[in-house]
Every structure is written in structure tokens, then in C-alpha cells.
GROMACS .gro file of C-alpha atoms in nm:
model
  460
    1MET     CA    1   3.047  -4.844  -4.234
    2GLU     CA    2   3.033  -4.564  -4.488
    3GLN     CA    3   2.989  -4.217  -4.346
    4LYS     CA    4   2.796  -3.962  -4.546
    5PHE     CA    5   2.850  -3.586  -4.518
    6SER     CA    6   2.518  -3.405  -4.531
    7SER     CA    7   2.571  -3.039  -4.456
    8ARG     CA    8   2.729  -2.778  -4.234
    9VAL     CA    9   2.569  -2.544  -3.986
   10HIS     CA   10   2.723  -2.199  -3.955
   11LEU     CA   11   2.655  -2.026  -3.625
   12ARG     CA   12   2.734  -1.675  -3.510
   13VAL     CA   13   2.674  -1.606  -3.140
   14CYS     CA   14   2.686  -1.246  -3.025
   15LEU     CA   15   2.642  -1.091  -2.681
   16GLU     CA   16   2.504  -0.742  -2.737
   17GLY     CA   17   2.622  -0.540  -2.439
   18GLY     CA   18   2.437  -0.224  -2.543
   19TYR     CA   19   2.106  -0.357  -2.405
   20HIS     CA   20   1.983  -0.399  -2.050
   21VAL     CA   21   1.793  -0.723  -1.988
   22LEU     CA   22   1.540  -0.682  -1.708
   23ASP     CA   23   1.512  -0.957  -1.448
   24GLU     CA   24   1.239  -0.774  -1.255
   25SER     CA   25   0.914  -0.597  -1.325
   26THR     CA   26   0.953  -0.276  -1.525
   27MET     CA   27   0.744  -0.095  -1.264
   28TYR     CA   28   0.997  -0.171  -0.990
   29VAL     CA   29   1.319  -0.161  -1.190
   30SER     CA   30   1.634  -0.111  -0.982
   31ASP     CA   31   1.895  -0.100  -1.258
   32THR     CA   32   1.887   0.041  -1.611
   33ARG     CA   33   2.255   0.021  -1.705
   34PRO     CA   34   2.370  -0.160  -2.020
   35THR     CA   35   2.536  -0.498  -1.987
   36ALA     CA   36   2.877  -0.374  -2.107
   37ARG     CA   37   3.068  -0.214  -1.822
   38GLN     CA   38   3.247   0.015  -2.067
   39LEU     CA   39   2.916   0.197  -2.123
   40TRP     CA   40   2.847   0.266  -1.756
   41LYS     CA   41   2.834   0.627  -1.641
   42PRO     CA   42   2.972   0.745  -1.305
   43PRO     CA   43   2.733   0.703  -1.011
   44VAL     CA   44   2.512   0.998  -0.921
   45GLY     CA   45   2.455   0.905  -0.559
   46ILE     CA   46   2.503   0.663  -0.272
   47LEU     CA   47   2.223   0.467  -0.105
   48GLU     CA   48   2.279   0.363   0.257
   49MET     CA   49   2.033   0.115   0.403
   50GLY     CA   50   2.025   0.019   0.768
   51ILE     CA   51   1.817  -0.295   0.830
   52LEU     CA   52   1.752  -0.247   1.200
   53GLY     CA   53   1.503  -0.519   1.281
   54ALA     CA   54   1.140  -0.626   1.281
   55GLN     CA   55   0.865  -0.636   1.539
   56GLY     CA   56   0.529  -0.799   1.581
   57LEU     CA   57   0.605  -1.094   1.354
   58LEU     CA   58   0.355  -1.378   1.346
   59PRO     CA   59   0.450  -1.742   1.412
   60MET     CA   60   0.531  -1.916   1.085
   61LYS     CA   61   0.581  -2.273   1.214
   62THR     CA   62   0.563  -2.481   1.529
   63LYS     CA   63   0.849  -2.608   1.743
   64ASP     CA   64   0.806  -2.807   2.064
   65GLY     CA   65   0.435  -2.738   2.053
   66ARG     CA   66   0.460  -2.359   2.024
   67GLY     CA   67   0.475  -2.111   1.739
   68THR     CA   68   0.809  -1.972   1.631
   69THR     CA   69   0.974  -1.771   1.354
   70ASP     CA   70   1.333  -1.776   1.228
   71ALA     CA   71   1.341  -1.453   1.029
   72TYR     CA   72   1.595  -1.307   0.789
   73CYS     CA   73   1.581  -1.011   0.551
   74VAL     CA   74   1.684  -0.987   0.185
   75ALA     CA   75   1.750  -0.660  -0.002
   76LYS     CA   76   1.788  -0.626  -0.376
   77TYR     CA   77   1.905  -0.320  -0.568
   78GLY     CA   78   2.065  -0.346  -0.909
   79GLN     CA   79   2.288  -0.650  -0.938
   80LYS     CA   80   2.367  -0.655  -0.566
   81TRP     CA   81   2.168  -0.887  -0.340
   82VAL     CA   82   2.228  -0.890   0.037
   83ARG     CA   83   2.096  -1.116   0.309
   84THR     CA   84   2.103  -1.064   0.682
   85ARG     CA   85   2.177  -1.337   0.933
   86THR     CA   86   1.888  -1.550   1.057
   87ILE     CA   87   1.758  -1.469   1.406
   88LEU     CA   88   1.626  -1.790   1.562
   89ASP     CA   89   1.300  -1.814   1.756
   90SER     CA   90   1.215  -1.443   1.776
   91PHE     CA   91   0.909  -1.236   1.685
   92ALA     CA   92   1.114  -0.915   1.717
   93PRO     CA   93   1.451  -0.991   1.554
   94LYS     CA   94   1.726  -0.729   1.564
   95TRP     CA   95   1.970  -0.741   1.275
   96ASN     CA   96   2.134  -0.395   1.292
   97GLU     CA   97   2.313  -0.445   0.963
   98GLN     CA   98   2.408  -0.171   0.719
   99TYR     CA   99   2.459  -0.195   0.343
  100THR     CA  100   2.560   0.052   0.074
  101TRP     CA  101   2.481   0.070  -0.297
  102GLU     CA  102   2.606   0.298  -0.570
  103VAL     CA  103   2.314   0.471  -0.744
  104TYR     CA  104   2.336   0.526  -1.119
  105ASP     CA  105   1.976   0.639  -1.163
  106PRO     CA  106   1.762   0.798  -0.890
  107CYS     CA  107   1.436   0.686  -1.055
  108THR     CA  108   1.479   0.326  -0.936
  109VAL     CA  109   1.335   0.108  -0.660
  110ILE     CA  110   1.500  -0.091  -0.384
  111THR     CA  111   1.312  -0.402  -0.272
  112LEU     CA  112   1.338  -0.567   0.070
  113GLY     CA  113   1.173  -0.892   0.174
  114VAL     CA  114   1.145  -1.070   0.509
  115PHE     CA  115   1.131  -1.451   0.514
  116ASP     CA  116   1.113  -1.736   0.760
  117ASN     CA  117   1.397  -1.985   0.732
  118CYS     CA  118   1.227  -2.324   0.714
  119HIS     CA  119   1.561  -2.508   0.702
  120LEU     CA  120   1.659  -2.410   1.056
  121GLY     CA  121   1.482  -2.527   1.368
  122GLY     CA  122   1.277  -2.843   1.377
  123SER     CA  123   0.922  -2.791   1.261
  124GLU     CA  124   0.648  -3.031   1.355
  125LYS     CA  125   0.498  -2.978   1.011
  126GLN     CA  126   0.807  -3.107   0.835
  127GLY     CA  127   0.714  -3.459   0.756
  128ALA     CA  128   0.873  -3.449   0.411
  129ALA     CA  129   1.236  -3.424   0.326
  130VAL     CA  130   1.423  -3.106   0.415
  131SER     CA  131   1.491  -3.042   0.049
  132THR     CA  132   1.118  -2.992  -0.015
  133ALA     CA  133   1.082  -2.723   0.253
  134ARG     CA  134   1.023  -2.371   0.128
  135ASP     CA  135   1.113  -2.049   0.304
  136SER     CA  136   0.787  -1.871   0.390
  137ARG     CA  137   0.734  -1.509   0.286
  138ILE     CA  138   0.659  -1.267   0.568
  139GLY     CA  139   0.633  -0.944   0.371
  140LYS     CA  140   0.792  -0.703   0.126
  141VAL     CA  141   0.891  -0.335   0.124
  142ARG     CA  142   0.960  -0.120  -0.182
  143ILE     CA  143   1.115   0.228  -0.169
  144ARG     CA  144   1.156   0.448  -0.477
  145LEU     CA  145   1.477   0.647  -0.446
  146SER     CA  146   1.341   0.954  -0.624
  147THR     CA  147   1.096   1.006  -0.334
  148LEU     CA  148   1.390   1.049  -0.093
  149GLU     CA  149   1.536   1.390  -0.024
  150SER     CA  150   1.913   1.406  -0.051
  151HIS     CA  151   2.124   1.380   0.266
  152ARG     CA  152   1.823   1.310   0.487
  153VAL     CA  153   1.792   1.003   0.709
  154TYR     CA  154   1.454   0.829   0.701
  155ALA     CA  155   1.405   0.604   1.003
  156ASN     CA  156   1.062   0.443   0.977
  157SER     CA  157   0.874   0.121   1.038
  158TYR     CA  158   0.706  -0.030   0.732
  159PRO     CA  159   0.416  -0.277   0.759
  160LEU     CA  160   0.480  -0.620   0.615
  161LEU     CA  161   0.173  -0.715   0.412
  162VAL     CA  162   0.111  -1.051   0.247
  163LEU     CA  163  -0.187  -1.157   0.043
  164HIS     CA  164  -0.324  -1.500   0.139
  165PRO     CA  165  -0.617  -1.696  -0.006
  166SER     CA  166  -0.812  -1.580   0.299
  167GLY     CA  167  -0.726  -1.211   0.240
  168VAL     CA  168  -0.454  -0.958   0.316
  169LYS     CA  169  -0.271  -1.002   0.646
  170THR     CA  170  -0.029  -0.776   0.834
  171MET     CA  171   0.264  -0.997   0.934
  172GLY     CA  172   0.452  -0.736   1.138
  173GLU     CA  173   0.670  -0.430   1.078
  174LEU     CA  174   1.017  -0.383   0.931
  175GLN     CA  175   1.235  -0.112   1.084
  176LEU     CA  176   1.465   0.061   0.834
  177ALA     CA  177   1.699   0.360   0.823
  178VAL     CA  178   1.755   0.496   0.473
  179ARG     CA  179   1.972   0.778   0.342
  180PHE     CA  180   2.026   0.883  -0.017
  181THR     CA  181   2.331   1.100  -0.080
  182SER     CA  182   2.363   1.294  -0.404
  183LEU     CA  183   2.720   1.315  -0.535
  184SER     CA  184   2.655   1.579  -0.800
  185LEU     CA  185   2.350   1.802  -0.837
  186ALA     CA  186   2.436   1.872  -1.202
  187ASN     CA  187   2.449   1.499  -1.287
  188MET     CA  188   2.125   1.444  -1.096
  189ILE     CA  189   1.948   1.714  -1.299
  190TYR     CA  190   2.096   1.572  -1.620
  191MET     CA  191   1.953   1.227  -1.542
  192TYR     CA  192   1.595   1.362  -1.552
  193GLY     CA  193   1.638   1.443  -1.921
  194HIS     CA  194   1.829   1.126  -2.004
  195PRO     CA  195   1.661   0.815  -2.153
  196LEU     CA  196   1.559   0.548  -1.904
  197LEU     CA  197   1.715   0.258  -2.096
  198PRO     CA  198   2.038   0.230  -2.295
  199LYS     CA  199   2.059   0.363  -2.650
  200MET     CA  200   2.005   0.030  -2.826
  201HIS     CA  201   1.656  -0.003  -2.678
  202TYR     CA  202   1.549   0.296  -2.891
  203ILE     CA  203   1.760   0.232  -3.204
  204HIS     CA  204   1.658  -0.135  -3.237
  205PRO     CA  205   1.388  -0.194  -2.973
  206PHE     CA  206   1.284  -0.534  -2.843
  207THR     CA  207   0.933  -0.665  -2.901
  208VAL     CA  208   0.704  -0.736  -2.605
  209ASN     CA  209   0.746  -1.112  -2.649
  210GLN     CA  210   1.124  -1.077  -2.660
  211ILE     CA  211   1.125  -0.873  -2.339
  212ASP     CA  212   0.909  -1.133  -2.162
  213SER     CA  213   1.126  -1.420  -2.285
  214LEU     CA  214   1.451  -1.248  -2.186
  215ARG     CA  215   1.314  -1.160  -1.845
  216PHE     CA  216   1.210  -1.521  -1.783
  217GLN     CA  217   1.557  -1.645  -1.879
  218ALA     CA  218   1.728  -1.375  -1.669
  219MET     CA  219   1.521  -1.467  -1.363
  220ASN     CA  220   1.618  -1.832  -1.397
  221ILE     CA  221   1.986  -1.739  -1.428
  222VAL     CA  222   1.969  -1.515  -1.121
  223ALA     CA  223   1.786  -1.782  -0.920
  224THR     CA  224   2.044  -2.045  -1.016
  225ARG     CA  225   2.336  -1.818  -0.930
  226LEU     CA  226   2.198  -1.713  -0.593
  227GLY     CA  227   2.103  -2.071  -0.512
  228ARG     CA  228   2.474  -2.159  -0.518
  229ALA     CA  229   2.571  -1.871  -0.288
  230GLU     CA  230   2.656  -1.917   0.077
  231PRO     CA  231   2.417  -1.888   0.245
  232PRO     CA  232   2.192  -1.970  -0.050
  233LEU     CA  233   1.893  -1.767  -0.161
  234ARG     CA  234   1.635  -2.021  -0.263
  235LYS     CA  235   1.425  -2.000  -0.576
  236GLU     CA  236   1.102  -1.910  -0.398
  237VAL     CA  237   1.278  -1.614  -0.235
  238VAL     CA  238   1.418  -1.486  -0.564
  239GLU     CA  239   1.084  -1.526  -0.740
  240TYR     CA  240   0.903  -1.333  -0.467
  241MET     CA  241   1.159  -1.051  -0.477
  242LEU     CA  242   1.141  -1.028  -0.857
  243ASP     CA  243   0.758  -1.044  -0.877
  244VAL     CA  244   0.764  -1.347  -1.102
  245ASP     CA  245   0.383  -1.366  -1.118
  246SER     CA  246   0.315  -0.995  -1.179
  247HIS     CA  247   0.199  -1.061  -1.538
  248LEU     CA  248  -0.071  -1.312  -1.443
  249TRP     CA  249  -0.439  -1.223  -1.439
  250SER     CA  250  -0.585  -1.090  -1.115
  251MET     CA  251  -0.931  -0.944  -1.074
  252ARG     CA  252  -0.808  -0.759  -0.766
  253ARG     CA  253  -0.522  -0.586  -0.949
  254SER     CA  254  -0.753  -0.505  -1.240
  255LYS     CA  255  -0.994  -0.334  -1.003
  256ALA     CA  256  -0.708  -0.145  -0.842
  257ASN     CA  257  -0.586  -0.017  -1.179
  258PHE     CA  258  -0.939   0.078  -1.282
  259PHE     CA  259  -0.991   0.287  -0.970
  260ARG     CA  260  -0.648   0.447  -1.021
  261ILE     CA  261  -0.776   0.567  -1.358
  262MET     CA  262  -1.099   0.688  -1.202
  263SER     CA  263  -0.897   0.879  -0.942
  264ILE     CA  264  -0.706   1.051  -1.222
  265LEU     CA  265  -1.022   1.131  -1.416
  266SER     CA  266  -1.199   1.262  -1.105
  267GLY     CA  267  -1.005   1.588  -1.133
  268THR     CA  268  -1.113   1.636  -1.494
  269ILE     CA  269  -1.471   1.552  -1.402
  270SER     CA  270  -1.464   1.808  -1.119
  271ILE     CA  271  -1.337   2.078  -1.356
  272SER     CA  272  -1.608   1.990  -1.607
  273ARG     CA  273  -1.874   2.018  -1.339
  274TRP     CA  274  -1.733   2.351  -1.223
  275PHE     CA  275  -1.733   2.482  -1.579
  276GLY     CA  276  -2.091   2.362  -1.619
  277ASP     CA  277  -2.187   2.554  -1.304
  278VAL     CA  278  -2.021   2.863  -1.448
  279CYS     CA  279  -2.213   2.827  -1.774
  280HIS     CA  280  -2.541   2.785  -1.588
  281TRP     CA  281  -2.472   3.085  -1.360
  282LYS     CA  282  -2.520   2.886  -1.040
  283ASN     CA  283  -2.273   3.127  -0.880
  284PRO     CA  284  -2.317   3.467  -1.050
  285ILE     CA  285  -2.000   3.621  -0.902
  286THR     CA  286  -1.784   3.334  -1.028
  287SER     CA  287  -1.949   3.346  -1.369
  288VAL     CA  288  -1.884   3.721  -1.401
  289LEU     CA  289  -1.518   3.681  -1.303
  290VAL     CA  290  -1.471   3.397  -1.554
  291HIS     CA  291  -1.628   3.609  -1.828
  292ILE     CA  292  -1.396   3.901  -1.747
  293LEU     CA  293  -1.092   3.667  -1.754
  294PHE     CA  294  -1.210   3.520  -2.083
  295LEU     CA  295  -1.243   3.865  -2.245
  296ILE     CA  296  -0.895   3.965  -2.121
  297LEU     CA  297  -0.736   3.651  -2.268
  298ILE     CA  298  -0.920   3.703  -2.597
  299TRP     CA  299  -0.801   4.062  -2.611
  300TYR     CA  300  -0.445   3.969  -2.510
  301PRO     CA  301  -0.391   3.611  -2.630
  302GLU     CA  302  -0.018   3.635  -2.552
  303LEU     CA  303  -0.106   3.609  -2.181
  304ILE     CA  304  -0.255   3.258  -2.208
  305LEU     CA  305   0.061   3.046  -2.193
  306PRO     CA  306   0.257   3.251  -1.936
  307THR     CA  307  -0.049   3.267  -1.712
  308MET     CA  308  -0.085   2.887  -1.726
  309CYS     CA  309   0.285   2.836  -1.645
  310LEU     CA  310   0.268   3.085  -1.360
  311TYR     CA  311  -0.047   2.913  -1.235
  312MET     CA  312   0.130   2.572  -1.227
  313PHE     CA  313   0.425   2.733  -1.048
  314PHE     CA  314   0.200   2.863  -0.770
  315ILE     CA  315   0.013   2.529  -0.748
  316GLY     CA  316   0.347   2.353  -0.701
  317LEU     CA  317   0.441   2.595  -0.425
  318TRP     CA  318   0.099   2.553  -0.262
  319ASN     CA  319   0.125   2.172  -0.269
  320TYR     CA  320   0.468   2.188  -0.106
  321ARG     CA  321   0.292   2.196   0.233
  322PHE     CA  322   0.119   1.865   0.154
  323ARG     CA  323   0.424   1.681   0.022
  324PRO     CA  324   0.483   1.329   0.162
  325ARG     CA  325   0.698   1.340   0.473
  326ASN     CA  326   0.803   0.975   0.440
  327PRO     CA  327   0.854   0.746   0.140
  328PRO     CA  328   0.522   0.591   0.032
  329HIS     CA  329   0.466   0.221   0.088
  330MET     CA  330   0.208  -0.051   0.031
  331ASP     CA  331  -0.149   0.075   0.042
  332ASN     CA  332  -0.428  -0.174   0.120
  333LYS     CA  333  -0.699   0.056  -0.009
  334LEU     CA  334  -0.515   0.139  -0.330
  335SER     CA  335  -0.437  -0.230  -0.388
  336TRP     CA  336  -0.806  -0.320  -0.342
  337ALA     CA  337  -0.701  -0.588  -0.095
  338GLU     CA  338  -0.940  -0.515   0.190
  339ALA     CA  339  -1.273  -0.566   0.009
  340VAL     CA  340  -1.173  -0.838  -0.236
  341HIS     CA  341  -1.419  -1.123  -0.288
  342PRO     CA  342  -1.302  -1.470  -0.169
  343ASP     CA  343  -1.375  -1.618  -0.510
  344GLU     CA  344  -1.151  -1.356  -0.675
  345LEU     CA  345  -0.873  -1.444  -0.433
  346ASP     CA  346  -0.920  -1.811  -0.516
  347GLU     CA  347  -0.882  -1.725  -0.883
  348GLU     CA  348  -0.570  -1.517  -0.815
  349PHE     CA  349  -0.404  -1.800  -0.622
  350ASP     CA  350  -0.503  -2.060  -0.881
  351THR     CA  351  -0.218  -2.225  -1.067
  352PHE     CA  352  -0.129  -2.139  -1.425
  353PRO     CA  353  -0.236  -2.337  -1.622
  354THR     CA  354  -0.548  -2.376  -1.417
  355SER     CA  355  -0.609  -2.685  -1.206
  356ARG     CA  356  -0.968  -2.721  -1.328
  357PRO     CA  357  -1.028  -3.079  -1.447
  358HIS     CA  358  -1.252  -3.016  -1.746
  359GLU     CA  359  -1.048  -2.971  -2.062
  360LEU     CA  360  -1.281  -2.723  -2.226
  361VAL     CA  361  -1.298  -2.508  -1.915
  362ARG     CA  362  -0.920  -2.531  -1.887
  363MET     CA  363  -0.869  -2.403  -2.242
  364ARG     CA  364  -1.114  -2.115  -2.209
  365TYR     CA  365  -1.001  -2.021  -1.861
  366ASP     CA  366  -0.634  -2.007  -1.957
  367ARG     CA  367  -0.712  -1.802  -2.267
  368LEU     CA  368  -0.919  -1.560  -2.064
  369ARG     CA  369  -0.645  -1.514  -1.805
  370SER     CA  370  -0.378  -1.462  -2.071
  371VAL     CA  371  -0.577  -1.197  -2.258
  372ALA     CA  372  -0.696  -1.031  -1.939
  373GLY     CA  373  -0.339  -1.013  -1.813
  374ARG     CA  374  -0.244  -0.804  -2.116
  375ILE     CA  375  -0.545  -0.579  -2.062
  376GLN     CA  376  -0.449  -0.542  -1.698
  377THR     CA  377  -0.100  -0.428  -1.798
  378VAL     CA  378  -0.234  -0.173  -2.046
  379VAL     CA  379  -0.477  -0.032  -1.790
  380GLY     CA  380  -0.196  -0.005  -1.538
  381ASP     CA  381   0.025   0.178  -1.789
  382ILE     CA  382  -0.254   0.428  -1.861
  383ALA     CA  383  -0.297   0.490  -1.490
  384THR     CA  384   0.079   0.537  -1.455
  385GLN     CA  385   0.085   0.808  -1.722
  386GLY     CA  386  -0.195   0.997  -1.550
  387GLU     CA  387  -0.029   0.970  -1.210
  388ARG     CA  388   0.293   1.106  -1.357
  389PHE     CA  389   0.103   1.418  -1.460
  390GLN     CA  390  -0.018   1.449  -1.104
  391SER     CA  391   0.333   1.405  -0.963
  392LEU     CA  392   0.460   1.710  -1.153
  393LEU     CA  393   0.342   1.937  -0.871
  394SER     CA  394   0.281   1.693  -0.584
  395TRP     CA  395   0.642   1.680  -0.451
  396ARG     CA  396   0.649   1.300  -0.450
  397ASP     CA  397   0.979   1.344  -0.630
  398PRO     CA  398   1.118   1.667  -0.478
  399ARG     CA  399   1.388   1.709  -0.743
  400ALA     CA  400   1.149   1.664  -1.035
  401THR     CA  401   0.891   1.903  -0.888
  402SER     CA  402   1.163   2.160  -0.815
  403LEU     CA  403   1.286   2.136  -1.174
  404PHE     CA  404   0.934   2.167  -1.315
  405ILE     CA  405   0.823   2.467  -1.110
  406MET     CA  406   1.151   2.646  -1.184
  407PHE     CA  407   1.097   2.571  -1.552
  408SER     CA  408   0.742   2.701  -1.521
  409LEU     CA  409   0.867   3.024  -1.364
  410SER     CA  410   1.137   3.068  -1.631
  411ALA     CA  411   0.888   2.991  -1.907
  412ALA     CA  412   0.639   3.236  -1.759
  413VAL     CA  413   0.898   3.517  -1.757
  414LEU     CA  414   1.016   3.430  -2.108
  415LEU     CA  415   0.668   3.407  -2.251
  416TYR     CA  416   0.565   3.734  -2.089
  417VAL     CA  417   0.840   3.923  -2.273
  418THR     CA  418   0.815   3.731  -2.602
  419PRO     CA  419   0.534   3.811  -2.852
  420PHE     CA  420   0.280   3.533  -2.871
  421ARG     CA  421   0.295   3.516  -3.250
  422VAL     CA  422   0.671   3.444  -3.230
  423VAL     CA  423   0.614   3.165  -2.978
  424ALA     CA  424   0.337   3.012  -3.191
  425LEU     CA  425   0.554   3.029  -3.506
  426VAL     CA  426   0.855   2.865  -3.339
  427ALA     CA  427   0.640   2.595  -3.176
  428GLY     CA  428   0.461   2.516  -3.502
  429LEU     CA  429   0.784   2.494  -3.702
  430TYR     CA  430   0.938   2.269  -3.436
  431ILE     CA  431   0.640   2.032  -3.431
  432LEU     CA  432   0.624   2.015  -3.812
  433ARG     CA  433   0.998   1.985  -3.870
  434HIS     CA  434   1.132   1.746  -4.134
  435PRO     CA  435   1.219   1.388  -4.025
  436ARG     CA  436   1.578   1.461  -4.121
  437PHE     CA  437   1.597   1.695  -3.825
  438ARG     CA  438   1.442   1.446  -3.585
  439SER     CA  439   1.638   1.214  -3.360
  440LYS     CA  440   1.551   0.852  -3.298
  441MET     CA  441   1.617   0.913  -2.931
  442PRO     CA  442   1.330   1.046  -2.717
  443SER     CA  443   1.323   1.416  -2.640
  444VAL     CA  444   1.420   1.573  -2.307
  445PRO     CA  445   1.057   1.649  -2.205
  446ASN     CA  446   0.963   1.289  -2.288
  447ASN     CA  447   1.252   1.153  -2.080
  448PHE     CA  448   1.162   1.385  -1.791
  449PHE     CA  449   0.798   1.274  -1.799
  450LYS     CA  450   0.884   0.903  -1.803
  451ARG     CA  451   1.103   0.949  -1.496
  452LEU     CA  452   0.822   1.099  -1.290
  453THR     CA  453   0.690   0.886  -1.007
  454ALA     CA  454   0.361   0.700  -1.015
  455ARG     CA  455   0.172   0.509  -0.747
  456THR     CA  456   0.286   0.169  -0.873
  457ASP     CA  457   0.525   0.148  -0.576
  458SER     CA  458   0.226   0.143  -0.340
  459LEU     CA  459   0.045  -0.141  -0.517
  460LEU     CA  460   0.036  -0.470  -0.329
   0.00000   0.00000   0.00000
């Protein structure tokens, strides 16, 4: 038989270690280091997590005619996954296990999940093969490290909330002891002006579709690797920890993001109403004081910027009394999970693609969910930016607020002694500078702002 040579295929395969491929939602990222270990910076802190136990767990299956739960806990931070031992037949398991992670970026999130081991203990519901059994989710806890004060031990109980087709349900409480230790204050301050992602993400950025595709592949790789561990972490556990369905359409999450925006805008609306009252002289004393202040600022325009910076400094000090005492957690009201309509829950728990039988309805329904999912993400990003402005002076991130109010004080002193015309000239020349003098990397204020905390950690 005569063999014919047709052509050759030349391939070049390259692993670019300058990027970081996310395997989790960007809102709850726990690691931002590049793939290449040679590019890693020294750690800036140590995270110690004591998984003490749980209490008030609900029965997840039946055994010998009674309800039972075989619970274990999984924690994920960076590339390190840990799993506690399984406590059999207990609604108040005690693990008392301690784990440690090196922290390379304080603006990251550690995720913990509690599950029921369906492969241990005979269940009367198990009529199928053991291989088809799935570990049931009991609840999840997220803690953003930047909300933790350094060298302080937080020993709290966190509610375990799970959304079911019938509504949100409290499955129990998880008892944790957390301590974040800062190794270097100078490196910690430097991180707040450093880009979130490695350099290559800004020099040659990925597209949105590429990020989604890479994340999907990374999640499958992680699930396969952990499925071969001993004891194994099954795929449903990994998917729940990594929020595999966070991009899908949900009317409930869309409502939550909408009301987050309204909460941000409520402050602006209140100021507008107050200014309208001043203009209409509803309070003559306030109107007179505002007019006097206005004339002073017009006569001495160089006092405008330092007065604003000094004002933000005092607001930050005033809000110090109202700072969160404990790390924030899931919020039913913020997540819009208490008043959700049953039909909206049915839509949220529907499969993708939809299980509707009619082909036309299937096509339109899937298209609507896909487009609405993108809109949901955009709305959530807008709400995140507004909440970051709020967190400048709210002490959710004590280090960031400390840095900002100290900057405000320094700027106030500097601007008080510097002529306003000089400040305006320097600022204008800086904003209008030639592209040759611009860097492709984001500026320090931009990096600082993107590291500020938002309320995404409290969304269910």
C-alpha cells in the first residue's frame, strides 16, 4: 500500500508562569500569586485557623430509623486544602484541629465548608450504589483576612446557612478560632499599593471569555486532583467551595446587588435632600452657616482641599467607635434570602440548560439567563466599587483605614502650607502628562482602592 505524505503540523506549547489562573470566584479570591515560584514574594503574614467544632447541626440522613449526621469540615486558602476527620453520628462534633497558612496578600478570603459524609454510616435512603452518593452541604463560612486585626485571636461561632428550594435554612453553627499575624508592617503597607494580580495581567490582559474558560479548566483539574487524595474530596465538595455556579442567573442575587447599589446611593440622596433644605431655608440657622462657609471658601479657595481631607480624617476617627468587632459573615437580609419568592428560588435551582420541555422556551430561557448573568455581574461590580468608597473610613479593613486617615492628615497639613495655585498646576500637569510618561501598570491610588473591602463576603 502506497503511503502519501500530506503535510506537517508545527506546534509550540508554552506554560506562561507570569499569570495567575483563578480556580475560584474573583470576589472570594484566596491567592493572587503567579504560577512560577521564582516570582513569589516573601509572605507578609501567618494565618492560624483553629476548627474547634460545630453545634446545633440538623440531621442529614436516617440510620436505624433516626436522623443522624456524620460531619467533617473543609478549609481552602490558596493552593492548600485541608479536611478534618469525620465525626460519626453527632449533631455537635468536636474536631479541635489547627491549621496554618502563609499569607502573601492580606486582601484575600479563606473559605470553610461543613459537609455530611454520605459514604459512612448506613443510610436508609441509599438504595442506589455507593458510588452515586453525594456528600451533602451543611454550610459555608468566608472570612476576609483584611478585616482581621493583627495578633488578635477571634473566637466566634458562625451560622451555617444553606439555600434550599424551600428557602434559606440555618443548619447549625461552626466554632472557629482565627489569628492573623503580620510579619512585617512595612511589607503590609507596601501591599496596599501593589497590583492585585501579577504583572502579565496588565501588560497582556486576558479577555473575559479566556478568564472564564481558564477558570473552568482549573476547577476541573483541582477537582480531579483532590478526588485522588486520601481521604478524597469529592467533586460536589470542591464545586461548592469554589462557587462553581456563581456566574449563573439568579433573581435573588440580582435583587441583592440592586439594593446594595441603592444603599450606596442613599447617602448621596440624603446629601441632596439636605442641600435642597438649605436652599429652601427650611432651617434658617443652617442656611446662614452654609452661606458663611461658602463665602469663606470663595474668598480663600486654597482652604477647600485641606478642609475636605481634614473632614475625612475626623470622620474616620469618629467611625472608629462603630468599627466591626468581629469579622463579617453571611447576611440573610443583604443576600435577599428571607423574602425571596418561591418561583424565583425554583428558577435559581433550575438546571442549566433549563429542563423545560418546549424547545422554543428552552432557547429563550437559556438566552435570558446567560445575558442576565452578565448584567448581574456588572451590577455587582458597580456595588463593589461604591462599597469600597464607604470602607475608606468604616474600619472594615483597619490597616487600610489607618493608612487613609493618616494620608488625609498629611495631605491636610501639606495643602494648608502649599499655595492652592501650585497644587492645581501640579495636579493638572500630572493628569495631562504625555503617554510616554505613563506606566502600563495601575497607579498606587488605584491599587489601594481595589484592595479595599466590599460587602461581597457577606453575600449568600
